[in-house]
Structures are given as structure tokens and as C-alpha cells.
């Protein structure tokens, strides 16, 4: 099946499909006709070209539709100063990201912009209300060249992902603007390790090749193999997700056979640096010593044919050197999230060998780094085309976005909190319990909320004209953007205990995922222990009474958790299911019932989970931070 040219698509694209590679199956990723070289510089004389060419690779990841600067603590990055102290810097927003990238490209005739996945999904209302068409439009204007898929690209299923690639109006909601049809992404989405269960073929292009004046660089894109565990079942229906290492190595061989020797892997999986500062040197004392997590083992297993790894998913910032299987230095990078950072990497291309010269790789701490993260500061000029784009979509969103839902007296931290028990997590769980406690609504006695589903903080400071302390629909949507339907199910006390143990054992032992619990449920976590023993069973109480393993309890949770998501198999064993309102409706209803302009809602206390802390975490490992479904 050949790719079909899209109407009115600019012919400026640099990415050309590798020879003979056609997108397969029903989810064809149509690419524009004439996808040829595009540089961000000018002027090439008629002299013999130098043997090596410096190719600039600009990259970022986990944008999640954050077109406007993220509010509150979620919009800050941490920077370590020369004297060892740290400061926070407000960052992000596509008006500034576009300016940063355009400034960085100046003087670089060979420049590529690539992304590590999760460009869309779990997006604020400005993008999420329109099924992320505004974000794709912004990325087109930014001149993104290529991205891999992340787990959130599957939030609305593979057919919707294909629409984001190919264009066309939404099948249910239609076109959002008169006489304007959504054109789809100018850049290819890569999904090398995601195949159709029936055909066994990739649902989108597995790789693409950037070409300019004889310079060729291949890009292979994969998402984490565990995507089905952190996306609703409907989102991954009919799809199979394969091992990241095996997939990248397979296509690296294929590119090599085609004469493409310079290869970059875009991998939506990441690691945890030992410091949250974006400028932390994770190559100290030795290469890669300051980072842990899944990406380290992946990096060690990926073929030496691959020259650099652009990663994501964990929302962390790092530029590390992890040796490849041949023992040669190789960069792995990640640029935090929400457009707050971008990575600038120099790839030295040898025209004779057609490969990247990796002996020149230097750590991010050297005086002339090959790669470094840079802050997308908010004190630079805004990109006027992005300002216009945001204003246009805001006009469409305003009737919904600006409606007040409730009032708060101070910031209520969720996404920005690194504590196991988050004030906003308690508020959300309480809202779910209250909404589903009535007998005719499910009769729930306790509610659980997955921390990865809390996408922002509730910020006291006004984000528009609504006034300080007012929570608008747009702000509450940004906190709970999935609009998951709530479920109430029967679980035994034994299953409840197992679910709490699954927070800190099995798949979640290395990076615990602490459920947010409704008022009345209390227990102790002992982090000096290991695995399931970290949950002190005889401390688990509901409204002061010990949990009875033989008793049946009515438990409220969103449909993602009720399906066993995030490694909570015990929660997937519920029976007698009742489907309730959406999580967002319950959240907004609770805000309306419990706050007013004269009596705003205060941040709830965090006194439900008592944590006994263990020894200091090993380098690169951060205890009790939510790393799931970022």
C-alpha cells in the first residue's frame, strides 16, 4: 500500500522514507509528497565538502500538549549553581520552545529536530478538548522532523493515532473550525515495536531517514514494551508491543544494509538520575554512574550500530554516556517534560564512512560538551505564530474552559509533589468516595486513585481573568484529563491488602507507585523492608477498624485501575461492577459542593499513610516517586 500525498502539504520536509518502505495495514502513515532535504541554514559553495559535517540534533520529549506554560511547580526546572545551591526556573510553553529551537538552529545548516514520544495525551484542556489537534499543528510550525510514539499516543486508540498522523476531522466531533480540515502531522510518527495482532506488521513507519547533501541519518522509534500495562485496554486493543532492544537492533541491521550507517534511536522509556537538577552530571564519577532505571539496561543491549539514544517517559532530565555493547561511549538524553527543556547534541558525521564519529563524545560536564540540556526560559521573546495559534484555540475553548468549578485557599499540589501521599491525591480520592458512596451510586466505602493520573497541581494564582483562588473547568480538566469512567466493585479484604502490597512489590518494587486513598483508610509503609513486607498489614484500617481479609468491601476507582493497570492485578479482580460518572465530573462536583468564594477549600492534610524511611537511596534511584504513566 503506497503512501498518499496530502493536499496543500508543504514540501519542506527533510524526512524521506527508507527505500522500498511502505507503511502497512489500515493505519497507513501518509507522508507528504516531495519529502526532501530541509536545512535551517543557507549557503553551500561549490568547493569539495569537508570530510566531516557537524549535524545538530535538537530533541525534547513528553510535551503532553502543554501549549501554554505549565502552571505552578509543574512549570519549574531545578538548576544547580556553582556553589552547590539550587534554584528553580520557570520554564516551558510552546511560544518559548519555538523561539528556543529557532534560535538554536541559527548557524547550523545541518539541523534535525526529533522527539521522544508523548507529544500528546493527558493534555491540558486547550489541546485535550480538541483531541490534540492544536498540539500537532504547533509541532508542525515548530518544524519537528520526527517523533516516536509514547504510551499516551495510544490513549484514544490506534485509529485516532492514525488520524493525528494522516489528518481528517474527528469521526464523532467533526471539524472544529469552519472551512478548515485538520491536516495531520507533517512529521512521521514512528512505531517500530507496535504491530497489528492480525497482520504482525508495524502500525506506523518503524523508521525514517533524514537526508541533506549526501548526509543520511536514520531514526528508529519505539515505545516501552509495557505500554499495555499503563494504557486502558481499549487504547491498545488489537495491538502487540515488542521488546525495545530486539526491535531497535532488527531495524538498525536493516538500515545498515541500505547503507545508512548513522542511526539514532528514539525510545519512549527512560531512567532516574540521582539528582533532579537538569544540569546534574550523571557521568560522575564514571560514565553513567548517576543514572538508573530501565533505559540503562536497554542502552547496554542496543547494537553499536546505533549512535545515540533520545529517550523519555520518566519526565527526568539527563545527558549521560552509557557504553554500548562494544564498550564505546554512547549518549542517552532526556529533556524533562512539558517543553521545559530541549537537548542540543552535536553528531559529527564522517562522509567517507557515513557514520557518526563517536570517539568525540564528551560528557555534559566537559568544557565543550557534545550534548547538553538547555532551559526553555520565559524571559525570551515569544514566537508570534505560537501566540496566534494559542489565541485561536483559546477562543474556541473559552466557553468551556473559563467556567468556575470551585475555590481554593492555596496551591494544592499533585503533579508537583514528590511525596508518596499528595494533597491533591487525597482531594481526588475523597471526591470519588463521596460521589460513589450513596447506595444508588455504588455504595463505595473506600476509593483509590493512581498517582500517574494526576497530571497537574491546582494553583491558587489566577491563570487568566478568573481571579486568584478560582478553579476553572480548564484547570480541573488539566488535573484529570483522561475523563475515565469510575467503577465501583466488590473486593475482599485480602484483595485490598494485596493491592496495597502491589504498590511496593513485583513490577512496582524498584519504583513504588503509591495509590492515593480516600479519608478513613490509614496504614504504615516501612521502607526499611523489601517487597510486600513494606506494607505493615496489621496497621491497615478503615475508619479505625482493621481490614478483615474475609469481608467484602465496595471499592471505587477509575476504569484504568479497575482493569488492573499500573501493576495492580488485585484491583482487576473486582466483581459486581457498577459504572459511575467520570472522574472529572466527580472532581468538579466535589469542588462545587465544598467551596465558595467566601469559604474556599484548603489543601487537605496528608496524614493517611505513615512512612518509615529506609536507608538513603542508591545512586540514580529515587524512592517513592511515581514513575508510572508519566
Coordinates of C-alpha atoms in Angstrom, one line a residue:
X1 CA 0.0 0.0 0.0
X2 CA 1.7 3.2 -1.1
X3 CA 1.6 6.4 0.8
X4 CA -0.8 9.0 -0.5
X5 CA 0.2 12.7 -0.9
X6 CA -1.7 15.0 1.4
X7 CA -3.3 18.1 -0.1
X8 CA -1.7 21.5 0.5
X9 CA 1.2 20.0 2.4
X10 CA 4.4 22.0 2.4
X11 CA 7.2 20.3 0.5
X12 CA 9.8 21.5 3.1
X13 CA 10.1 18.1 4.9
X14 CA 13.6 16.6 5.2
X15 CA 12.4 13.1 6.0
X16 CA 12.3 10.6 3.3
X17 CA 11.1 7.0 3.8
X18 CA 13.9 4.4 3.6
X19 CA 14.0 2.8 0.1
X20 CA 11.1 0.5 -0.5
X21 CA 9.5 1.0 2.9
X22 CA 5.7 1.4 2.7
X23 CA 3.5 1.9 5.7
X24 CA 1.4 -1.2 6.2
X25 CA -2.1 -2.2 7.2
X26 CA -5.1 0.0 7.7
X27 CA -3.1 2.6 9.7
X28 CA -1.1 3.9 6.8
X29 CA 1.0 6.9 7.9
X30 CA 0.7 9.1 4.8
X31 CA 3.7 11.3 4.2
X32 CA 3.7 14.4 2.1
X33 CA 4.9 14.2 -1.4
X34 CA 8.3 15.5 -2.1
X35 CA 9.6 15.0 1.4
X36 CA 13.1 16.2 0.7
X37 CA 16.0 17.9 2.4
X38 CA 15.3 20.8 4.7
X39 CA 18.1 22.8 6.4
X40 CA 17.8 25.6 8.9
X41 CA 20.8 27.4 7.3
X42 CA 21.8 28.8 4.0
X43 CA 24.7 28.8 1.5
X44 CA 26.7 25.9 0.2
X45 CA 29.6 26.6 -2.1
X46 CA 31.0 24.5 -4.9
X47 CA 34.1 23.5 -3.1
X48 CA 34.8 20.0 -2.1
X49 CA 32.9 19.3 1.1
X50 CA 34.9 18.6 4.2
X51 CA 35.2 15.0 5.3
X52 CA 33.2 15.6 8.5
X53 CA 30.0 17.5 9.0
X54 CA 28.5 18.6 12.3
X55 CA 24.9 17.7 12.4
X56 CA 22.8 19.4 15.1
X57 CA 20.2 17.2 16.8
X58 CA 17.7 19.1 18.8
X59 CA 15.4 17.0 20.9
X60 CA 12.6 17.1 23.5
X61 CA 10.1 14.6 25.0
X62 CA 6.8 14.3 26.9
X63 CA 5.2 17.6 25.8
X64 CA 1.8 16.2 26.7
X65 CA 0.0 19.0 24.8
X66 CA 1.3 21.7 27.1
X67 CA 1.0 24.6 24.7
X68 CA 0.7 27.3 27.4
X69 CA 3.4 27.5 30.1
X70 CA 2.6 24.8 32.7
X71 CA 1.3 26.4 36.0
X72 CA 2.7 26.0 39.4
X73 CA 5.6 23.7 40.4
X74 CA 5.0 21.6 37.3
X75 CA 6.4 24.5 35.3
X76 CA 9.7 24.8 37.1
X77 CA 13.1 23.2 36.5
X78 CA 15.8 22.9 39.1
X79 CA 19.3 24.3 38.3
X80 CA 22.4 23.6 40.5
X81 CA 24.6 26.7 40.9
X82 CA 28.4 26.8 41.0
X83 CA 28.3 26.9 44.8
X84 CA 26.2 23.8 45.1
X85 CA 22.9 25.5 45.9
X86 CA 19.9 25.1 43.7
X87 CA 17.4 27.5 42.2
X88 CA 14.1 27.0 40.4
X89 CA 13.5 28.5 37.0
X90 CA 10.0 28.9 35.4
X91 CA 10.1 27.2 32.0
X92 CA 8.1 25.8 29.2
X93 CA 5.3 26.9 26.8
X94 CA 5.4 26.5 23.0
X95 CA 5.8 30.2 22.4
X96 CA 9.2 29.9 24.2
X97 CA 10.0 26.4 23.0
X98 CA 9.6 27.6 19.3
X99 CA 11.8 30.6 20.0
X100 CA 14.5 28.5 21.7
X101 CA 14.6 25.9 18.9
X102 CA 14.7 28.6 16.2
X103 CA 17.5 30.4 17.9
X104 CA 19.4 27.2 18.5
X105 CA 19.2 26.4 14.8
X106 CA 20.9 29.6 13.6
X107 CA 24.3 28.9 12.1
X108 CA 23.6 25.2 11.8
X109 CA 22.9 24.3 8.1
X110 CA 22.5 20.6 9.2
X111 CA 19.9 20.6 11.9
X112 CA 17.3 18.0 12.9
X113 CA 14.6 18.2 15.5
X114 CA 13.4 14.9 17.0
X115 CA 11.1 13.9 19.9
X116 CA 11.0 11.0 22.3
X117 CA 7.2 10.5 22.4
X118 CA 4.2 11.5 24.5
X119 CA 3.7 14.7 22.4
X120 CA 0.0 14.3 23.1
X121 CA -2.2 12.7 25.6
X122 CA -3.0 13.7 29.2
X123 CA -3.1 17.2 27.8
X124 CA -4.5 20.4 29.3
X125 CA -7.9 21.5 28.0
X126 CA -6.6 23.8 25.4
X127 CA -5.3 20.8 23.5
X128 CA -7.2 17.9 25.0
X129 CA -10.6 19.4 24.3
X130 CA -9.8 19.2 20.6
X131 CA -8.3 15.7 20.6
X132 CA -4.8 17.3 20.5
X133 CA -5.1 18.8 17.0
X134 CA -3.7 22.1 18.4
X135 CA -0.5 20.4 19.5
X136 CA 0.1 18.6 16.2
X137 CA -0.4 22.0 14.5
X138 CA 2.1 23.6 16.8
X139 CA 4.6 20.8 16.3
X140 CA 4.3 21.3 12.5
X141 CA 5.0 25.0 12.9
X142 CA 8.0 24.3 15.2
X143 CA 9.4 22.1 12.3
X144 CA 9.5 18.9 14.3
X145 CA 11.1 16.3 11.9
X146 CA 10.3 13.0 13.6
X147 CA 9.0 11.5 16.8
X148 CA 8.5 8.1 18.2
X149 CA 5.1 7.2 19.8
X150 CA 4.8 7.1 23.5
X151 CA 2.3 5.3 25.6
X152 CA 0.0 8.3 25.7
X153 CA -0.2 8.4 21.9
X154 CA -2.4 5.3 22.4
X155 CA -4.8 6.9 25.0
X156 CA -7.5 7.1 22.3
X157 CA -6.5 4.0 20.3
X158 CA -4.6 3.3 17.2
X159 CA -7.3 4.6 14.8
X160 CA -7.1 8.0 16.4
X161 CA -3.3 7.9 16.4
X162 CA -3.5 7.3 12.6
X163 CA -5.8 10.3 12.3
X164 CA -3.2 12.5 14.1
X165 CA -0.7 11.3 11.5
X166 CA -2.8 11.4 8.4
X167 CA -5.3 14.2 9.1
X168 CA -9.0 14.4 8.7
X169 CA -11.7 15.7 11.1
X170 CA -12.7 13.8 14.2
X171 CA -15.1 10.9 13.5
X172 CA -17.5 11.9 16.2
X173 CA -17.0 15.6 16.8
X174 CA -16.2 16.6 13.2
X175 CA -14.2 19.7 12.3
X176 CA -13.7 22.4 14.9
X177 CA -13.4 25.3 12.6
X178 CA -15.5 26.2 9.6
X179 CA -13.8 25.6 6.3
X180 CA -10.7 24.2 7.9
X181 CA -9.8 20.4 7.9
X182 CA -7.2 19.1 10.2
X183 CA -4.2 18.3 8.1
X184 CA -2.4 15.8 10.4
X185 CA 1.3 15.7 11.2
X186 CA 3.9 17.0 8.8
X187 CA 6.4 14.7 10.6
X188 CA 6.3 10.9 10.8
X189 CA 5.3 9.1 14.0
X190 CA 7.5 6.0 14.3
X191 CA 6.2 2.8 16.0
X192 CA 8.7 0.1 15.2
X193 CA 7.8 -2.2 18.1
X194 CA 4.0 -1.8 17.8
X195 CA 2.4 -4.3 15.4
X196 CA -1.1 -5.3 14.4
X197 CA -2.1 -8.5 16.1
X198 CA -3.6 -9.9 12.9
X199 CA -1.0 -8.9 10.3
X200 CA 2.1 -8.9 12.5
X201 CA 3.2 -5.7 10.7
X202 CA 4.0 -2.3 12.3
X203 CA 1.0 0.0 12.5
X204 CA 3.1 3.0 11.5
X205 CA 6.6 3.5 9.9
X206 CA 9.3 1.8 12.0
X207 CA 12.0 4.1 10.8
X208 CA 12.8 7.1 8.6
X209 CA 15.9 8.6 7.0
X210 CA 16.9 12.3 7.1
X211 CA 18.9 13.4 4.1
X212 CA 20.7 16.5 3.2
X213 CA 23.6 17.0 0.7
X214 CA 24.6 13.3 0.9
X215 CA 24.4 13.2 4.7
X216 CA 22.0 10.4 5.8
X217 CA 20.8 9.7 9.4
X218 CA 18.3 7.0 10.2
X219 CA 15.8 7.3 13.1
X220 CA 14.2 4.2 14.6
X221 CA 11.3 4.8 17.0
X222 CA 9.9 2.6 19.8
X223 CA 7.8 2.9 22.9
X224 CA 8.1 1.0 26.1
X225 CA 7.1 -2.7 25.8
X226 CA 5.0 -2.3 28.9
X227 CA 2.6 0.2 27.3
X228 CA -0.5 -2.2 27.7
X229 CA 0.1 -2.1 31.4
X230 CA -0.3 1.7 31.7
X231 CA -2.9 2.4 29.0
X232 CA -6.6 1.5 29.1
X233 CA -7.5 -1.8 27.3
X234 CA -9.4 0.0 24.6
X235 CA -6.4 2.1 23.7
X236 CA -4.2 -0.9 22.8
X237 CA -6.9 -3.3 21.5
X238 CA -5.6 -5.3 18.6
X239 CA -2.0 -4.3 19.1
X240 CA 1.1 -6.1 20.2
X241 CA 4.1 -4.4 21.8
X242 CA 7.5 -5.9 21.4
X243 CA 10.9 -5.8 23.1
X244 CA 12.7 -2.5 22.7
X245 CA 16.2 -3.9 22.3
X246 CA 15.3 -6.6 19.8
X247 CA 13.2 -4.2 17.7
X248 CA 15.8 -1.4 17.5
X249 CA 18.6 -4.0 16.7
X250 CA 16.4 -5.5 13.9
X251 CA 15.9 -2.2 12.2
X252 CA 19.4 -1.0 12.8
X253 CA 20.6 -4.0 10.7
X254 CA 18.0 -3.2 8.0
X255 CA 19.2 0.5 7.8
X256 CA 22.8 -0.7 7.8
X257 CA 22.1 -3.0 4.8
X258 CA 20.7 0.1 3.0
X259 CA 23.9 2.0 3.6
X260 CA 22.6 4.1 6.4
X261 CA 25.4 3.9 9.0
X262 CA 24.4 6.8 11.2
X263 CA 21.4 5.9 13.4
X264 CA 19.6 7.5 16.3
X265 CA 17.1 5.5 18.4
X266 CA 14.1 7.4 19.7
X267 CA 12.9 5.4 22.8
X268 CA 9.9 6.2 24.9
X269 CA 11.4 4.7 28.0
X270 CA 13.8 6.4 30.5
X271 CA 15.8 6.5 33.7
X272 CA 16.1 8.2 37.0
X273 CA 19.1 10.4 37.6
X274 CA 20.4 10.8 41.2
X275 CA 19.6 14.5 41.1
X276 CA 16.6 16.4 39.9
X277 CA 18.7 19.2 38.6
X278 CA 18.7 19.4 34.8
X279 CA 22.4 20.2 34.8
X280 CA 23.4 17.3 37.0
X281 CA 26.5 15.4 35.7
X282 CA 25.3 11.8 35.6
X283 CA 28.7 10.7 34.3
X284 CA 30.3 11.2 37.7
X285 CA 32.4 9.5 39.0
X286 CA 32.2 7.3 35.9
X287 CA 30.2 7.1 32.7
X288 CA 26.5 6.6 33.5
X289 CA 27.1 6.1 37.2
X290 CA 24.5 8.7 38.2
X291 CA 21.5 7.1 36.4
X292 CA 19.4 4.0 37.0
X293 CA 16.2 2.6 35.6
X294 CA 15.1 0.7 32.5
X295 CA 16.9 2.8 30.0
X296 CA 20.3 1.7 31.3
X297 CA 19.8 -2.0 30.5
X298 CA 18.2 -1.0 27.2
X299 CA 21.2 1.2 26.3
X300 CA 23.6 -1.6 27.2
X301 CA 21.7 -4.0 24.9
X302 CA 21.2 -1.9 21.8
X303 CA 23.5 -2.6 18.9
X304 CA 26.7 -0.4 18.4
X305 CA 25.2 0.4 15.0
X306 CA 23.1 2.9 16.9
X307 CA 25.0 6.2 17.7
X308 CA 22.7 8.0 20.2
X309 CA 19.5 7.4 22.2
X310 CA 16.9 10.1 22.7
X311 CA 14.7 8.9 25.5
X312 CA 11.7 10.0 27.6
X313 CA 8.8 8.7 29.7
X314 CA 10.2 9.3 33.2
X315 CA 10.0 13.1 32.8
X316 CA 13.6 13.4 34.0
X317 CA 16.5 15.5 32.6
X318 CA 19.8 13.8 31.8
X319 CA 22.6 13.7 29.4
X320 CA 24.6 10.6 30.1
X321 CA 27.2 8.4 28.5
X322 CA 26.5 4.7 28.7
X323 CA 28.9 2.4 26.9
X324 CA 27.4 0.3 24.1
X325 CA 27.9 -3.5 23.9
X326 CA 31.3 -2.9 22.1
X327 CA 32.4 -0.7 25.0
X328 CA 32.3 2.6 23.1
X329 CA 30.8 5.8 24.6
X330 CA 27.2 6.5 23.6
X331 CA 24.9 9.3 24.6
X332 CA 21.5 8.8 26.2
X333 CA 19.5 12.0 26.6
X334 CA 16.1 13.2 28.1
X335 CA 14.8 16.7 28.3
X336 CA 12.4 16.6 31.3
X337 CA 8.8 17.2 30.2
X338 CA 6.1 19.8 29.1
X339 CA 8.6 21.6 26.8
X340 CA 10.6 23.0 29.7
X341 CA 14.0 21.8 28.3
X342 CA 15.5 20.9 25.0
X343 CA 18.6 18.9 24.3
X344 CA 21.3 20.2 21.8
X345 CA 23.5 17.4 20.6
X346 CA 26.3 17.5 18.0
X347 CA 26.6 14.5 15.8
X348 CA 29.9 14.5 13.8
X349 CA 29.2 12.8 10.5
X350 CA 32.0 11.3 8.5
X351 CA 31.2 11.5 4.8
X352 CA 33.7 8.6 4.0
X353 CA 32.4 6.1 6.5
X354 CA 28.8 7.5 6.5
X355 CA 28.9 7.0 10.3
X356 CA 28.9 9.2 13.4
X357 CA 32.4 9.8 14.9
X358 CA 31.7 8.6 18.5
X359 CA 35.2 8.9 19.8
X360 CA 34.4 12.6 20.2
X361 CA 31.6 12.0 22.7
X362 CA 32.2 14.0 25.8
X363 CA 30.2 14.2 29.0
X364 CA 27.8 17.1 29.7
X365 CA 30.3 18.4 32.3
X366 CA 33.1 19.0 29.8
X367 CA 34.1 22.4 28.7
X368 CA 32.9 21.8 25.2
X369 CA 30.1 19.3 25.6
X370 CA 28.8 17.3 22.6
X371 CA 25.4 17.3 24.2
X372 CA 23.6 19.4 26.9
X373 CA 20.2 20.3 28.1
X374 CA 19.0 23.9 27.9
X375 CA 16.2 25.7 29.7
X376 CA 13.3 27.0 27.7
X377 CA 13.2 30.2 29.6
X378 CA 10.2 32.6 29.7
X379 CA 12.3 35.7 29.6
X380 CA 12.9 35.4 25.8
X381 CA 10.7 36.8 23.0
X382 CA 7.6 34.7 22.3
X383 CA 7.2 33.1 18.9
X384 CA 4.4 35.2 17.4
X385 CA 2.9 32.4 15.3
X386 CA 2.6 30.3 18.5
X387 CA 0.9 33.2 20.3
X388 CA -1.6 33.4 17.5
X389 CA -2.2 29.7 17.5
X390 CA -2.9 29.6 21.2
X391 CA -5.2 32.6 21.0
X392 CA -7.2 31.0 18.1
X393 CA -7.8 27.7 20.0
X394 CA -8.4 29.6 23.3
X395 CA -11.2 31.5 21.6
X396 CA -12.8 28.2 20.7
X397 CA -12.2 26.7 24.2
X398 CA -13.2 29.7 26.2
X399 CA -16.9 29.0 26.7
X400 CA -16.0 25.6 28.3
X401 CA -12.6 26.4 29.8
X402 CA -13.5 29.6 31.8
X403 CA -16.4 28.2 33.8
X404 CA -15.7 28.4 37.6
X405 CA -15.9 25.0 39.3
X406 CA -14.8 25.9 42.9
X407 CA -12.5 27.9 45.1
X408 CA -9.2 27.1 46.9
X409 CA -7.3 29.0 49.6
X410 CA -3.8 27.9 48.5
X411 CA -1.9 25.7 46.0
X412 CA -3.0 22.1 46.2
X413 CA 0.0 20.1 44.9
X414 CA -0.4 16.9 42.9
X415 CA 1.9 16.5 40.0
X416 CA 4.4 18.8 41.6
X417 CA 4.5 16.8 44.8
X418 CA 7.2 14.2 45.2
X419 CA 5.7 12.8 48.4
X420 CA 4.0 9.4 48.4
X421 CA 0.8 10.9 49.7
X422 CA -0.1 14.1 47.7
X423 CA -2.6 16.7 48.9
X424 CA -4.4 16.7 45.5
X425 CA -4.4 12.9 45.5
X426 CA -6.3 12.9 48.8
X427 CA -8.8 15.5 47.4
X428 CA -9.4 13.5 44.3
X429 CA -9.9 10.2 46.2
X430 CA -12.3 12.0 48.6
X431 CA -14.3 13.3 45.7
X432 CA -14.6 9.8 44.2
X433 CA -15.7 8.3 47.5
X434 CA -18.3 11.0 48.2
X435 CA -19.7 10.8 44.7
X436 CA -20.0 7.0 44.7
X437 CA -20.9 6.3 48.4
X438 CA -24.7 6.6 48.0
X439 CA -26.3 3.2 47.7
X440 CA -27.7 4.0 44.3
X441 CA -24.3 5.3 43.0
X442 CA -22.4 2.1 44.0
X443 CA -22.2 2.1 47.8
X444 CA -18.4 2.7 47.9
X445 CA -16.6 2.6 51.3
X446 CA -13.1 3.5 50.0
X447 CA -11.6 5.0 46.9
X448 CA -8.2 4.6 45.2
X449 CA -6.5 6.9 42.7
X450 CA -3.4 6.1 40.7
X451 CA -0.8 8.8 41.2
X452 CA 0.2 8.8 37.5
X453 CA -3.3 10.0 36.6
X454 CA -2.8 13.3 38.5
X455 CA -1.5 15.5 35.7
X456 CA -1.0 18.9 37.4
X457 CA -1.4 20.9 40.6
X458 CA -4.3 23.1 41.5
X459 CA -2.7 26.5 41.5
X460 CA -4.1 29.4 43.6
X461 CA -2.7 32.2 41.4
X462 CA -5.0 33.2 38.5
X463 CA -4.1 31.8 35.1
X464 CA -6.4 34.1 33.3
X465 CA -9.1 36.7 34.2
X466 CA -10.9 34.4 36.6
X467 CA -9.2 35.7 39.8
X468 CA -6.9 34.2 42.3
X469 CA -8.2 31.0 44.0
X470 CA -10.9 30.3 41.4
X471 CA -10.7 26.8 39.9
X472 CA -11.9 26.8 36.3
X473 CA -13.1 23.9 34.2
X474 CA -9.9 24.2 32.2
X475 CA -7.8 23.9 35.3
X476 CA -9.7 20.9 36.7
X477 CA -9.5 19.2 33.3
X478 CA -5.8 19.7 33.3
X479 CA -5.6 17.8 36.6
X480 CA -7.9 15.0 35.4
X481 CA -7.7 15.0 31.6
X482 CA -8.5 11.3 30.8
X483 CA -12.2 11.6 31.7
X484 CA -12.0 8.0 32.9
X485 CA -15.3 6.4 33.9
X486 CA -15.5 5.4 37.5
X487 CA -16.1 1.9 38.6
X488 CA -17.4 0.5 42.0
X489 CA -16.6 -3.2 42.6
X490 CA -16.6 -5.8 45.3
X491 CA -13.2 -6.7 46.6
X492 CA -12.3 -8.9 49.6
X493 CA -10.2 -7.5 52.4
X494 CA -7.5 -10.0 51.3
X495 CA -7.6 -8.4 47.8
X496 CA -7.4 -4.9 49.3
X497 CA -4.3 -5.9 51.3
X498 CA -2.7 -7.5 48.1
X499 CA -3.4 -4.2 46.2
X500 CA -1.6 -2.2 48.8
X501 CA 1.3 -4.6 48.7
X502 CA 1.5 -4.4 44.9
X503 CA 2.3 -0.7 45.3
X504 CA 5.8 -1.7 46.5
X505 CA 6.4 -5.2 45.2
X506 CA 6.6 -7.1 42.0
X507 CA 6.7 -4.8 39.0
X508 CA 6.5 -1.8 41.3
X509 CA 9.2 -2.7 43.8
X510 CA 12.0 -0.7 42.1
X511 CA 9.8 2.4 41.6
X512 CA 6.9 2.3 44.1
X513 CA 3.5 3.5 42.9
X514 CA 1.7 4.8 45.9
X515 CA -2.1 4.8 45.5
X516 CA -3.9 7.9 46.7
X517 CA -6.5 6.8 49.3
X518 CA -9.8 8.4 50.5
X519 CA -10.2 9.6 54.1
X520 CA -10.8 6.8 56.6
X521 CA -8.1 4.4 55.2
X522 CA -4.8 4.5 57.1
X523 CA -1.7 2.3 57.2
X524 CA 2.0 2.3 57.6
X525 CA 4.7 1.9 54.9
X526 CA 8.0 0.6 56.2
X527 CA 10.6 1.4 53.5
X528 CA 13.4 -0.3 55.6
X529 CA 11.8 -3.6 54.4
X530 CA 11.7 -5.0 50.9
X531 CA 8.8 -6.0 48.6
X532 CA 5.4 -6.7 50.0
X533 CA 6.7 -6.6 53.6
X534 CA 6.9 -2.8 53.2
X535 CA 3.2 -2.7 53.9
X536 CA 2.6 -3.2 57.6
X537 CA -0.5 -5.3 57.3
X538 CA -1.7 -5.0 60.9
X539 CA -1.8 -1.2 60.6
X540 CA -4.3 -1.2 57.7
X541 CA -7.5 0.2 59.0
X542 CA -10.7 1.6 57.5
X543 CA -12.5 4.1 59.7
X544 CA -10.5 2.8 62.7
X545 CA -11.3 -0.9 62.1
X546 CA -8.8 -3.5 60.9
X547 CA -9.4 -4.7 57.4
X548 CA -11.0 -8.2 57.6
X549 CA -9.4 -10.4 54.8
X550 CA -12.7 -12.4 54.6
X551 CA -15.0 -9.4 54.4
X552 CA -16.3 -7.9 51.1
X553 CA -15.8 -4.1 50.6
X554 CA -17.2 -1.8 47.9
X555 CA -14.3 0.0 46.3
X556 CA -14.3 3.0 43.9
X557 CA -11.6 3.5 41.3
X558 CA -11.2 4.6 37.8
X559 CA -11.6 2.2 34.9
X560 CA -7.9 2.1 34.3
X561 CA -7.2 0.7 37.9
X562 CA -10.3 -1.5 37.7
X563 CA -8.7 -3.1 34.7
X564 CA -5.5 -4.0 36.7
X565 CA -3.5 -1.1 35.3
X566 CA -0.2 0.0 36.8
X567 CA 0.6 -3.5 38.1
X568 CA -2.4 -3.6 40.4
X569 CA -3.7 -7.1 39.4
X570 CA -5.6 -7.4 42.7
X571 CA -7.8 -4.4 41.7
X572 CA -8.6 -6.1 38.5
X573 CA -10.3 -9.0 40.3
X574 CA -13.4 -7.0 41.4
X575 CA -16.9 -8.3 40.9
X576 CA -20.4 -6.9 40.8
X577 CA -19.2 -3.8 38.9
X578 CA -21.2 -0.6 38.7
X579 CA -20.1 2.1 36.2
X580 CA -20.5 5.6 37.6
X581 CA -19.8 9.1 36.5
X582 CA -16.4 10.2 35.1
X583 CA -13.6 11.1 37.4
X584 CA -13.7 14.7 36.2
X585 CA -17.4 15.1 36.9
X586 CA -17.0 13.8 40.4
X587 CA -14.0 16.1 41.0
X588 CA -15.9 19.2 39.7
X589 CA -18.9 18.2 41.7
X590 CA -16.9 17.9 44.9
X591 CA -15.3 21.3 44.3
X592 CA -18.7 22.9 43.9
X593 CA -20.2 21.2 47.0
X594 CA -17.3 22.0 49.3
X595 CA -16.1 25.5 48.4
X596 CA -17.3 29.0 47.7
X597 CA -15.8 32.4 47.2
X598 CA -16.1 33.2 50.9
X599 CA -15.2 29.7 52.1
X600 CA -12.5 28.3 49.8
X601 CA -11.2 24.7 50.1
X602 CA -8.0 24.4 52.0
X603 CA -5.3 21.8 51.0
X604 CA -6.2 18.5 52.8
X605 CA -3.8 17.1 55.4
X606 CA -1.6 14.3 54.3
X607 CA -1.9 12.0 57.3
X608 CA -3.3 8.8 55.8
X609 CA 0.0 7.0 55.0
X610 CA 2.7 6.8 57.6
X611 CA 6.1 6.3 56.0
X612 CA 9.1 4.8 57.8
X613 CA 12.0 5.8 55.6
X614 CA 14.8 3.3 54.8
X615 CA 18.5 4.0 54.1
X616 CA 19.5 6.6 51.6
X617 CA 18.6 5.5 48.0
X618 CA 21.4 4.1 45.9
X619 CA 22.7 6.4 43.2
X620 CA 20.2 7.1 40.5
X621 CA 17.3 5.6 42.4
X622 CA 14.7 7.8 43.9
X623 CA 12.4 6.1 46.4
X624 CA 8.6 6.6 46.3
X625 CA 8.5 8.8 43.3
X626 CA 5.7 8.0 40.8
X627 CA 7.4 6.9 37.6
X628 CA 4.4 5.2 36.0
X629 CA 2.2 6.6 33.3
X630 CA 4.1 9.9 33.2

